[in-house]
Amino acid sequence: MQEYADYTSVPTAWLTELPSHWDCKKIGSLFSERKTKVSDKDFQPLSVAKIGVVPQLETAVKTDAGDNRKLVRAGDFVINSRSDRKGSCGVSELDGSVSLINIVLTPRSQWNAKYVHYLMRSQPFSEEYYRYGRGIVSDLWTTRFSEMKNILLPIPSRSEQDQIVRFLDWKVSMINRLINTKRKEIKAVDAMKRSMVSSAVTRGLNPGTPMKFSGVKWLGDIPEHWETIKLRQLLHPVSIKNHPELPLLSVVREQGVIVRDVTDKEANHNYIPEDLSGYKMVKKGQFAMNKMKAWQGSYGISDYTGIVSPAYFIFDVSFDNLEYFHYAIRSKVYVNFFAQASDGIRVGQWDLQMDKMKEIPFIVPPADEQVAIVEYIKQTLPRYDVAIEKLTAEVETLEEYKAKLIADVVTGKIDVRDIEIPDYEFVDEDADSDSDSEEDVEETEEQED
């Protein structure tokens, strides 16, 4: 791939120079702001996330402002005014409604909508959009249309926009296909990892051990010399008032209890409300469970002393081997049961009642087998984790390459006019990454108002 023959300097740092035959104009002269207020009863609710503008998932956290939303028409560009939410934007293919926190732009001329989509979701534009914003602290940074309209955009001819889109659709499809393949491999390895842990804590390590029916359908057979007891015999609720000087903790389904890294502005679990008065104290060695996300596996033994939100159950645990308890209770059989025991209006708002949770049976092997199971799990997990880390690094490398390729093409660093595009099967962005997509959508909606 080659550069253009001639370039001209432009008066903006994020572009520096453009092909000499390209134009460069302010957003305000290219788009008008759509501010029509509508209800989500009349116009389907849409979410604005890192995957673009999509129908709002049932699992997304909803606000009470359903009658106070902005109208979106197909072809509009929508972007979250919270400019620290970099990349949460896109051209909508649907009519619908979005939260008032979003800016809705209608093109004044006949752009290629897909070119706009690529251009204004590119990493350099996201940084420029952030630079035009303002706020008291960086994680509440906002860019309004009055500021955004002064950003300069590159404008190739319509025929060149069309070729850029054809080229990027082709190349991005190739990259997405590789990314999706590797993400499927990650899911497969993760499933094997979870099955290994579940088998160890429900079947033991000796395949020839005589088995008996556990008395619980979802557990099936267990070694005949193992016991089952109710969680109420092990878990004792505690509630200690907030200690503001302690670190904020969260329970993440993949990691268990963690200390919030408040410098990571992209993670939804790092959102910190102003009022912490209802927060609870968790001590090291206690069991913390997010009752609204128990169905996801958001619980575990804490390695830290800190505070958590009012949505958590906190328990002292009467069990000698806390490592075994942690591995067992976080295995997929228990996650599945907590999901069955939870209820609510929609999946994203399922709630687990303590009385239901405490009646759940817990499998108890002899103490020496608990030790052996913990050692086996600790020795085996790294094999899966190394494979997942390697595949994850490969995905990150592909994502970085894709982002750079898009940025270079839409800003005129690469000339694609004479490249012949072969026949290919289009692969949409993150088409096989449902879990990532849902998290982005939920994250954006939860913070929107």
Tab-separated table of C-alpha atoms in Angstrom:
chain	number	residue	atom	x	y	z
A	1	MET	CA	0.000	0.000	0.000
A	2	GLN	CA	1.256	3.460	-0.875
A	3	GLU	CA	0.802	7.072	0.128
A	4	TYR	CA	-0.810	9.778	-2.015
A	5	ALA	CA	1.484	11.749	-4.312
A	6	ASP	CA	0.719	15.211	-2.875
A	7	TYR	CA	-0.291	16.412	0.586
A	8	THR	CA	-1.384	19.777	1.973
A	9	SER	CA	-1.028	20.933	5.571
A	10	VAL	CA	-4.279	21.442	7.491
A	11	PRO	CA	-4.827	23.624	10.595
A	12	THR	CA	-5.533	20.856	13.064
A	13	ALA	CA	-3.163	18.657	15.034
A	14	TRP	CA	-5.119	15.415	14.718
A	15	LEU	CA	-4.832	15.411	10.909
A	16	THR	CA	-1.622	17.461	10.258
A	17	GLU	CA	-1.886	16.979	6.493
A	18	LEU	CA	-4.316	15.571	3.939
A	19	PRO	CA	-4.141	14.543	0.275
A	20	SER	CA	-4.114	17.765	-1.713
A	21	HIS	CA	-7.402	17.012	-3.498
A	22	TRP	CA	-9.304	16.326	-0.239
A	23	ASP	CA	-11.349	19.002	1.494
A	24	CYS	CA	-11.426	19.772	5.227
A	25	LYS	CA	-14.439	21.298	7.002
A	26	LYS	CA	-15.859	21.739	10.478
A	27	ILE	CA	-18.420	19.272	11.785
A	28	GLY	CA	-20.915	22.128	12.260
A	29	SER	CA	-20.980	22.786	8.505
A	30	LEU	CA	-21.368	19.084	7.683
A	31	PHE	CA	-23.951	17.999	10.273
A	32	SER	CA	-26.907	19.503	12.103
A	33	GLU	CA	-27.858	18.451	15.618
A	34	ARG	CA	-31.101	16.524	16.043
A	35	LYS	CA	-32.686	17.347	19.432
A	36	THR	CA	-36.250	16.068	19.010
A	37	LYS	CA	-37.576	14.546	22.261
A	38	VAL	CA	-39.479	11.257	21.982
A	39	SER	CA	-40.587	8.298	24.093
A	40	ASP	CA	-39.158	4.798	23.895
A	41	LYS	CA	-42.769	3.618	23.682
A	42	ASP	CA	-43.009	5.210	20.216
A	43	PHE	CA	-39.415	4.733	19.057
A	44	GLN	CA	-37.497	1.584	19.981
A	45	PRO	CA	-34.731	2.170	22.541
A	46	LEU	CA	-31.218	2.033	21.095
A	47	SER	CA	-27.895	1.777	22.891
A	48	VAL	CA	-24.749	3.630	21.879
A	49	ALA	CA	-21.753	1.455	22.649
A	50	LYS	CA	-18.328	0.476	21.379
A	51	ILE	CA	-19.995	-1.851	18.890
A	52	GLY	CA	-21.967	1.068	17.468
A	53	VAL	CA	-25.674	1.937	17.643
A	54	VAL	CA	-27.694	-1.205	18.351
A	55	PRO	CA	-31.098	-2.204	19.734
A	56	GLN	CA	-31.056	-1.964	23.510
A	57	LEU	CA	-30.597	-5.376	25.112
A	58	GLU	CA	-33.067	-6.674	27.667
A	59	THR	CA	-30.086	-7.116	30.003
A	60	ALA	CA	-29.129	-3.421	29.798
A	61	VAL	CA	-29.709	-1.427	32.964
A	62	LYS	CA	-32.653	0.863	32.241
A	63	THR	CA	-33.292	4.411	33.438
A	64	ASP	CA	-36.656	5.916	34.410
A	65	ALA	CA	-36.454	8.504	31.603
A	66	GLY	CA	-38.168	6.439	28.905
A	67	ASP	CA	-40.393	9.369	27.904
A	68	ASN	CA	-37.487	11.777	27.666
A	69	ARG	CA	-35.175	10.509	24.966
A	70	LYS	CA	-33.710	11.782	21.683
A	71	LEU	CA	-35.021	10.773	18.284
A	72	VAL	CA	-32.628	8.923	15.958
A	73	ARG	CA	-33.269	8.331	12.269
A	74	ALA	CA	-31.456	5.796	10.117
A	75	GLY	CA	-28.315	7.481	8.777
A	76	ASP	CA	-27.823	9.703	11.824
A	77	PHE	CA	-24.469	9.628	13.578
A	78	VAL	CA	-24.836	9.202	17.344
A	79	ILE	CA	-22.071	9.684	19.910
A	80	ASN	CA	-21.981	9.564	23.693
A	81	SER	CA	-21.258	13.075	24.979
A	82	ARG	CA	-19.240	11.458	27.774
A	83	SER	CA	-16.054	11.752	25.753
A	84	ASP	CA	-14.112	9.555	28.166
A	85	ARG	CA	-16.256	6.696	26.757
A	86	LYS	CA	-13.983	6.605	23.736
A	87	GLY	CA	-15.426	4.882	20.686
A	88	SER	CA	-19.033	4.752	21.951
A	89	CYS	CA	-20.607	6.023	18.736
A	90	GLY	CA	-21.672	5.094	15.232
A	91	VAL	CA	-24.027	5.648	12.319
A	92	SER	CA	-27.440	4.187	13.100
A	93	GLU	CA	-29.064	1.798	10.643
A	94	LEU	CA	-32.332	2.082	12.568
A	95	ASP	CA	-34.945	4.615	13.579
A	96	GLY	CA	-35.216	4.751	17.357
A	97	SER	CA	-34.464	6.679	20.535
A	98	VAL	CA	-31.395	7.163	22.696
A	99	SER	CA	-30.579	8.639	26.084
A	100	LEU	CA	-30.226	12.407	26.332
A	101	ILE	CA	-26.547	11.966	27.124
A	102	ASN	CA	-25.962	11.221	23.431
A	103	ILE	CA	-25.438	13.726	20.625
A	104	VAL	CA	-27.412	12.949	17.452
A	105	LEU	CA	-26.052	14.395	14.191
A	106	THR	CA	-27.819	14.484	10.824
A	107	PRO	CA	-25.615	14.863	7.722
A	108	ARG	CA	-26.272	18.021	5.683
A	109	SER	CA	-24.988	16.412	2.456
A	110	GLN	CA	-24.861	12.953	0.892
A	111	TRP	CA	-21.901	11.394	2.656
A	112	ASN	CA	-21.238	7.693	2.428
A	113	ALA	CA	-22.629	6.794	5.873
A	114	LYS	CA	-20.157	3.917	6.266
A	115	TYR	CA	-17.234	6.288	5.638
A	116	VAL	CA	-18.557	8.548	8.403
A	117	HIS	CA	-18.911	5.469	10.607
A	118	TYR	CA	-15.282	4.463	10.038
A	119	LEU	CA	-13.944	8.021	10.299
A	120	MET	CA	-15.684	9.128	13.492
A	121	ARG	CA	-15.119	5.831	15.297
A	122	SER	CA	-11.396	5.906	14.502
A	123	GLN	CA	-8.908	6.227	17.343
A	124	PRO	CA	-7.497	9.627	16.233
A	125	PHE	CA	-10.990	11.154	16.054
A	126	SER	CA	-11.872	9.742	19.493
A	127	GLU	CA	-8.811	11.470	20.930
A	128	GLU	CA	-9.687	14.746	19.207
A	129	TYR	CA	-13.274	14.498	20.460
A	130	TYR	CA	-11.933	14.009	23.989
A	131	ARG	CA	-9.549	16.969	23.590
A	132	TYR	CA	-12.485	19.263	22.805
A	133	GLY	CA	-14.285	18.173	25.975
A	134	ARG	CA	-14.271	19.566	29.477
A	135	GLY	CA	-15.097	18.532	33.009
A	136	ILE	CA	-14.053	18.640	36.639
A	137	VAL	CA	-12.331	15.266	36.521
A	138	SER	CA	-11.202	13.146	33.566
A	139	ASP	CA	-13.680	10.314	34.172
A	140	LEU	CA	-16.627	12.742	33.881
A	141	TRP	CA	-15.297	14.440	30.744
A	142	THR	CA	-17.985	15.763	28.392
A	143	THR	CA	-17.882	17.091	24.832
A	144	ARG	CA	-21.001	19.017	23.825
A	145	PHE	CA	-22.118	19.802	20.276
A	146	SER	CA	-21.192	23.462	20.785
A	147	GLU	CA	-17.586	22.285	21.165
A	148	MET	CA	-17.699	19.272	18.856
A	149	LYS	CA	-18.951	21.322	15.880
A	150	ASN	CA	-15.548	23.027	15.603
A	151	ILE	CA	-13.637	19.792	14.976
A	152	LEU	CA	-12.285	19.584	11.412
A	153	LEU	CA	-13.018	16.470	9.350
A	154	PRO	CA	-11.296	15.203	6.187
A	155	ILE	CA	-13.592	15.048	3.123
A	156	PRO	CA	-12.594	12.966	0.112
A	157	SER	CA	-14.857	12.955	-2.937
A	158	ARG	CA	-17.947	10.736	-2.759
A	159	SER	CA	-16.407	8.241	-5.217
A	160	GLU	CA	-13.286	8.023	-3.056
A	161	GLN	CA	-15.383	7.615	0.094
A	162	ASP	CA	-17.107	4.682	-1.619
A	163	GLN	CA	-13.753	3.065	-2.504
A	164	ILE	CA	-12.419	3.611	1.014
A	165	VAL	CA	-15.488	1.845	2.409
A	166	ARG	CA	-15.123	-1.063	-0.037
A	167	PHE	CA	-11.464	-1.440	0.884
A	168	LEU	CA	-12.022	-1.226	4.640
A	169	ASP	CA	-15.007	-3.577	4.577
A	170	TRP	CA	-12.810	-6.134	2.812
A	171	LYS	CA	-9.772	-5.748	5.067
A	172	VAL	CA	-11.747	-5.393	8.292
A	173	SER	CA	-13.718	-8.526	7.410
A	174	MET	CA	-10.471	-10.472	7.068
A	175	ILE	CA	-9.235	-9.214	10.419
A	176	ASN	CA	-12.584	-9.764	12.155
A	177	ARG	CA	-12.673	-13.344	10.896
A	178	LEU	CA	-9.300	-13.996	12.550
A	179	ILE	CA	-10.355	-12.205	15.737
A	180	ASN	CA	-13.606	-14.149	15.977
A	181	THR	CA	-11.793	-17.450	15.444
A	182	LYS	CA	-9.394	-16.686	18.263
A	183	ARG	CA	-12.233	-15.544	20.542
A	184	LYS	CA	-13.986	-18.855	19.921
A	185	GLU	CA	-10.756	-20.612	20.894
A	186	ILE	CA	-10.605	-18.531	24.087
A	187	LYS	CA	-14.186	-19.525	24.950
A	188	ALA	CA	-13.384	-23.182	24.293
A	189	VAL	CA	-10.308	-23.129	26.529
A	190	ASP	CA	-12.228	-21.263	29.222
A	191	ALA	CA	-15.014	-23.850	29.059
A	192	MET	CA	-12.464	-26.654	29.516
A	193	LYS	CA	-10.965	-24.765	32.443
A	194	ARG	CA	-14.346	-24.402	34.144
A	195	SER	CA	-15.216	-28.043	33.491
A	196	MET	CA	-11.948	-29.140	35.060
A	197	VAL	CA	-12.695	-27.231	38.266
A	198	SER	CA	-16.321	-28.380	38.403
A	199	SER	CA	-15.355	-32.020	37.895
A	200	ALA	CA	-12.734	-31.833	40.649
A	201	VAL	CA	-15.071	-30.356	43.257
A	202	THR	CA	-18.094	-32.525	42.411
A	203	ARG	CA	-16.533	-35.844	41.348
A	204	GLY	CA	-13.115	-35.860	43.012
A	205	LEU	CA	-9.778	-36.862	41.494
A	206	ASN	CA	-10.135	-40.658	41.438
A	207	PRO	CA	-12.234	-41.909	38.478
A	208	GLY	CA	-12.809	-45.329	40.065
A	209	THR	CA	-14.394	-43.996	43.250
A	210	PRO	CA	-17.853	-45.520	43.992
A	211	MET	CA	-20.582	-42.897	43.496
A	212	LYS	CA	-23.970	-42.157	45.014
A	213	PHE	CA	-26.830	-39.847	44.101
A	214	SER	CA	-26.347	-36.538	45.877
A	215	GLY	CA	-30.082	-36.104	46.376
A	216	VAL	CA	-29.949	-32.970	44.242
A	217	LYS	CA	-30.810	-33.174	40.541
A	218	TRP	CA	-28.459	-30.394	39.444
A	219	LEU	CA	-25.508	-32.028	41.233
A	220	GLY	CA	-26.163	-35.614	40.179
A	221	ASP	CA	-23.784	-38.255	41.554
A	222	ILE	CA	-20.948	-37.539	43.994
A	223	PRO	CA	-18.390	-39.861	45.657
A	224	GLU	CA	-20.290	-42.024	48.127
A	225	HIS	CA	-18.067	-41.084	51.079
A	226	TRP	CA	-18.624	-37.324	50.545
A	227	GLU	CA	-21.276	-35.346	52.409
A	228	THR	CA	-23.629	-32.496	51.556
A	229	ILE	CA	-24.692	-29.765	53.954
A	230	LYS	CA	-26.747	-26.587	53.516
A	231	LEU	CA	-24.969	-23.284	52.965
A	232	ARG	CA	-26.789	-21.869	56.005
A	233	GLN	CA	-24.538	-24.101	58.136
A	234	LEU	CA	-21.455	-22.423	56.647
A	235	LEU	CA	-22.433	-18.822	55.942
A	236	HIS	CA	-23.258	-16.310	58.676
A	237	PRO	CA	-24.436	-12.845	57.551
A	238	VAL	CA	-22.543	-9.834	58.859
A	239	SER	CA	-23.174	-6.139	58.290
A	240	ILE	CA	-20.631	-3.537	59.334
A	241	LYS	CA	-21.057	0.123	58.433
A	242	ASN	CA	-18.955	1.885	55.857
A	243	HIS	CA	-15.349	2.808	56.686
A	244	PRO	CA	-14.544	5.485	54.075
A	245	GLU	CA	-10.785	5.181	54.557
A	246	LEU	CA	-10.814	1.598	53.247
A	247	PRO	CA	-10.350	0.772	49.544
A	248	LEU	CA	-13.355	0.168	47.323
A	249	LEU	CA	-13.805	-3.449	46.264
A	250	SER	CA	-15.813	-5.151	43.546
A	251	VAL	CA	-16.522	-8.747	42.629
A	252	VAL	CA	-15.749	-9.520	39.000
A	253	ARG	CA	-16.972	-12.842	37.671
A	254	GLU	CA	-13.630	-13.790	36.100
A	255	GLN	CA	-11.441	-12.786	39.062
A	256	GLY	CA	-13.504	-12.791	42.243
A	257	VAL	CA	-13.008	-9.957	44.727
A	258	ILE	CA	-10.711	-7.198	43.453
A	259	VAL	CA	-9.626	-3.724	44.509
A	260	ARG	CA	-11.054	-1.151	42.123
A	261	ASP	CA	-8.403	0.383	39.903
A	262	VAL	CA	-9.979	3.834	39.679
A	263	THR	CA	-7.478	4.823	36.976
A	264	ASP	CA	-9.157	2.340	34.621
A	265	LYS	CA	-11.974	4.565	33.411
A	266	GLU	CA	-13.279	2.054	30.874
A	267	ALA	CA	-14.291	-0.592	33.441
A	268	ASN	CA	-17.887	-0.327	34.575
A	269	HIS	CA	-17.142	-1.803	37.996
A	270	ASN	CA	-14.909	1.214	38.708
A	271	TYR	CA	-17.818	3.657	38.639
A	272	ILE	CA	-17.883	5.387	42.039
A	273	PRO	CA	-21.027	7.182	43.244
A	274	GLU	CA	-20.752	10.316	45.356
A	275	ASP	CA	-22.688	8.819	48.283
A	276	LEU	CA	-20.903	5.865	49.931
A	277	SER	CA	-22.879	5.994	53.168
A	278	GLY	CA	-24.718	2.743	52.465
A	279	TYR	CA	-21.585	0.795	51.597
A	280	LYS	CA	-20.573	-2.252	53.668
A	281	MET	CA	-17.254	-3.375	55.076
A	282	VAL	CA	-15.700	-6.660	53.924
A	283	LYS	CA	-12.830	-8.252	55.840
A	284	LYS	CA	-10.150	-10.487	54.379
A	285	GLY	CA	-11.397	-14.085	54.466
A	286	GLN	CA	-15.091	-13.167	54.339
A	287	PHE	CA	-17.412	-14.257	51.539
A	288	ALA	CA	-18.775	-11.396	49.409
A	289	MET	CA	-21.586	-11.850	46.899
A	290	ASN	CA	-23.231	-9.360	44.562
A	291	LYS	CA	-26.812	-10.583	44.958
A	292	MET	CA	-27.875	-8.972	41.654
A	293	LYS	CA	-25.077	-10.659	39.704
A	294	ALA	CA	-24.740	-13.975	41.531
A	295	TRP	CA	-26.133	-15.612	38.379
A	296	GLN	CA	-22.927	-14.464	36.614
A	297	GLY	CA	-20.572	-15.792	39.291
A	298	SER	CA	-19.867	-12.407	40.891
A	299	TYR	CA	-18.866	-13.629	44.347
A	300	GLY	CA	-15.938	-15.144	46.232
A	301	ILE	CA	-13.690	-15.173	49.298
A	302	SER	CA	-12.043	-11.773	49.686
A	303	ASP	CA	-8.266	-11.452	49.894
A	304	TYR	CA	-8.717	-7.816	50.929
A	305	THR	CA	-10.357	-5.655	53.562
A	306	GLY	CA	-12.427	-2.881	52.021
A	307	ILE	CA	-15.955	-1.673	51.265
A	308	VAL	CA	-18.593	-2.823	48.755
A	309	SER	CA	-21.945	-1.505	47.582
A	310	PRO	CA	-25.260	-2.186	49.379
A	311	ALA	CA	-26.055	-4.783	46.684
A	312	TYR	CA	-23.719	-7.271	48.388
A	313	PHE	CA	-24.238	-10.055	50.907
A	314	ILE	CA	-21.327	-10.375	53.335
A	315	PHE	CA	-20.753	-13.594	55.306
A	316	ASP	CA	-18.357	-15.092	57.801
A	317	VAL	CA	-17.543	-18.610	56.619
A	318	SER	CA	-17.450	-21.604	58.991
A	319	PHE	CA	-15.266	-23.814	56.805
A	320	ASP	CA	-11.676	-24.721	57.549
A	321	ASN	CA	-10.335	-24.831	53.985
A	322	LEU	CA	-11.329	-21.482	52.499
A	323	GLU	CA	-9.379	-22.167	49.308
A	324	TYR	CA	-11.460	-25.264	48.629
A	325	PHE	CA	-14.671	-23.410	49.487
A	326	HIS	CA	-13.713	-20.603	47.083
A	327	TYR	CA	-12.980	-22.952	44.169
A	328	ALA	CA	-16.062	-25.076	44.827
A	329	ILE	CA	-18.583	-22.259	45.267
A	330	ARG	CA	-17.294	-20.496	42.119
A	331	SER	CA	-17.509	-23.645	39.984
A	332	LYS	CA	-20.029	-23.607	37.149
A	333	VAL	CA	-22.481	-25.959	38.887
A	334	TYR	CA	-22.985	-23.430	41.694
A	335	VAL	CA	-23.083	-20.469	39.309
A	336	ASN	CA	-25.818	-22.255	37.386
A	337	PHE	CA	-27.764	-22.939	40.548
A	338	PHE	CA	-27.522	-19.341	41.751
A	339	ALA	CA	-28.890	-18.355	38.338
A	340	GLN	CA	-31.837	-20.727	38.811
A	341	ALA	CA	-32.469	-19.376	42.321
A	342	SER	CA	-32.418	-15.727	41.154
A	343	ASP	CA	-35.503	-13.993	39.848
A	344	GLY	CA	-36.654	-10.608	38.567
A	345	ILE	CA	-38.282	-8.751	35.692
A	346	ARG	CA	-35.341	-9.163	33.331
A	347	VAL	CA	-32.012	-10.944	33.328
A	348	GLY	CA	-29.991	-7.790	33.968
A	349	GLN	CA	-31.995	-7.145	37.145
A	350	TRP	CA	-32.221	-10.638	38.593
A	351	ASP	CA	-31.963	-10.688	42.370
A	352	LEU	CA	-30.954	-13.532	44.682
A	353	GLN	CA	-32.807	-13.742	47.980
A	354	MET	CA	-30.762	-14.787	50.999
A	355	ASP	CA	-33.305	-17.357	52.185
A	356	LYS	CA	-33.075	-19.183	48.848
A	357	MET	CA	-29.302	-18.996	48.748
A	358	LYS	CA	-28.808	-20.416	52.238
A	359	GLU	CA	-30.814	-23.560	51.411
A	360	ILE	CA	-28.408	-24.535	48.625
A	361	PRO	CA	-26.538	-27.805	49.398
A	362	PHE	CA	-22.753	-27.721	49.511
A	363	ILE	CA	-20.581	-30.773	48.796
A	364	VAL	CA	-17.992	-31.579	51.484
A	365	PRO	CA	-15.170	-34.057	50.740
A	366	PRO	CA	-12.875	-35.271	53.566
A	367	ALA	CA	-10.240	-32.711	54.588
A	368	ASP	CA	-7.339	-34.544	52.928
A	369	GLU	CA	-9.210	-34.673	49.621
A	370	GLN	CA	-10.012	-30.970	49.865
A	371	VAL	CA	-6.271	-30.278	50.120
A	372	ALA	CA	-5.520	-32.573	47.171
A	373	ILE	CA	-8.250	-30.978	45.026
A	374	VAL	CA	-6.959	-27.469	45.763
A	375	GLU	CA	-3.408	-28.481	44.819
A	376	TYR	CA	-4.621	-30.155	41.628
A	377	ILE	CA	-6.606	-27.099	40.594
A	378	LYS	CA	-3.736	-24.720	41.378
A	379	GLN	CA	-1.307	-26.833	39.340
A	380	THR	CA	-3.693	-27.285	36.391
A	381	LEU	CA	-5.193	-23.795	36.047
A	382	PRO	CA	-1.974	-22.157	34.730
A	383	ARG	CA	-2.032	-24.402	31.637
A	384	TYR	CA	-5.384	-22.981	30.634
A	385	ASP	CA	-4.507	-19.440	31.743
A	386	VAL	CA	-1.308	-19.401	29.647
A	387	ALA	CA	-3.251	-20.488	26.568
A	388	ILE	CA	-5.932	-17.858	27.187
A	389	GLU	CA	-3.337	-15.116	27.747
A	390	LYS	CA	-1.560	-16.022	24.492
A	391	LEU	CA	-4.784	-15.968	22.487
A	392	THR	CA	-5.896	-12.736	24.179
A	393	ALA	CA	-2.586	-11.080	23.267
A	394	GLU	CA	-3.057	-12.163	19.653
A	395	VAL	CA	-6.557	-10.650	19.625
A	396	GLU	CA	-5.193	-7.389	21.038
A	397	THR	CA	-2.512	-7.273	18.330
A	398	LEU	CA	-5.132	-7.791	15.620
A	399	GLU	CA	-7.382	-5.119	17.152
A	400	GLU	CA	-4.480	-2.662	17.208
A	401	TYR	CA	-3.640	-3.423	13.580
A	402	LYS	CA	-7.285	-2.981	12.554
A	403	ALA	CA	-7.541	0.341	14.388
A	404	LYS	CA	-4.356	1.659	12.776
A	405	LEU	CA	-5.390	0.522	9.308
A	406	ILE	CA	-8.774	2.253	9.605
A	407	ALA	CA	-7.196	5.444	10.955
A	408	ASP	CA	-4.550	5.571	8.212
A	409	VAL	CA	-7.054	5.033	5.403
A	410	VAL	CA	-9.776	7.478	6.546
A	411	THR	CA	-7.218	10.229	7.223
A	412	GLY	CA	-5.483	9.880	3.855
A	413	LYS	CA	-2.198	8.306	4.919
A	414	ILE	CA	-2.817	5.369	2.572
A	415	ASP	CA	-4.046	5.635	-1.040
A	416	VAL	CA	-6.500	2.822	-1.801
A	417	ARG	CA	-8.053	4.258	-4.997
A	418	ASP	CA	-6.477	1.762	-7.394
A	419	ILE	CA	-6.730	-1.343	-5.223
A	420	GLU	CA	-8.987	-3.988	-6.730
A	421	ILE	CA	-11.363	-5.485	-4.183
A	422	PRO	CA	-11.926	-9.247	-4.631
A	423	ASP	CA	-15.118	-11.110	-3.809
A	424	TYR	CA	-15.329	-11.854	-0.097
A	425	GLU	CA	-17.780	-12.668	2.674
A	426	PHE	CA	-18.467	-9.638	4.858
A	427	VAL	CA	-17.834	-10.208	8.577
A	428	ASP	CA	-19.276	-7.541	10.834
A	429	GLU	CA	-17.380	-6.065	13.748
A	430	ASP	CA	-17.223	-8.449	16.737
A	431	ALA	CA	-19.936	-10.573	15.110
A	432	ASP	CA	-19.120	-13.614	17.256
A	433	SER	CA	-18.348	-11.760	20.458
A	434	ASP	CA	-21.765	-11.628	22.119
A	435	SER	CA	-20.524	-11.371	25.684
A	436	ASP	CA	-18.219	-8.452	24.936
A	437	SER	CA	-20.965	-6.673	23.052
A	438	GLU	CA	-23.478	-7.079	25.843
A	439	GLU	CA	-21.060	-5.773	28.439
A	440	ASP	CA	-20.357	-2.666	26.401
A	441	VAL	CA	-24.040	-1.965	25.900
A	442	GLU	CA	-24.878	-2.491	29.539
A	443	GLU	CA	-21.917	-0.390	30.611
A	444	THR	CA	-22.971	2.580	28.480
A	445	GLU	CA	-26.598	2.462	29.525
A	446	GLU	CA	-25.802	2.165	33.214
A	447	GLN	CA	-23.770	5.354	33.213
A	448	GLU	CA	-25.895	7.390	30.872
A	449	ASP	CA	-27.971	9.616	33.165
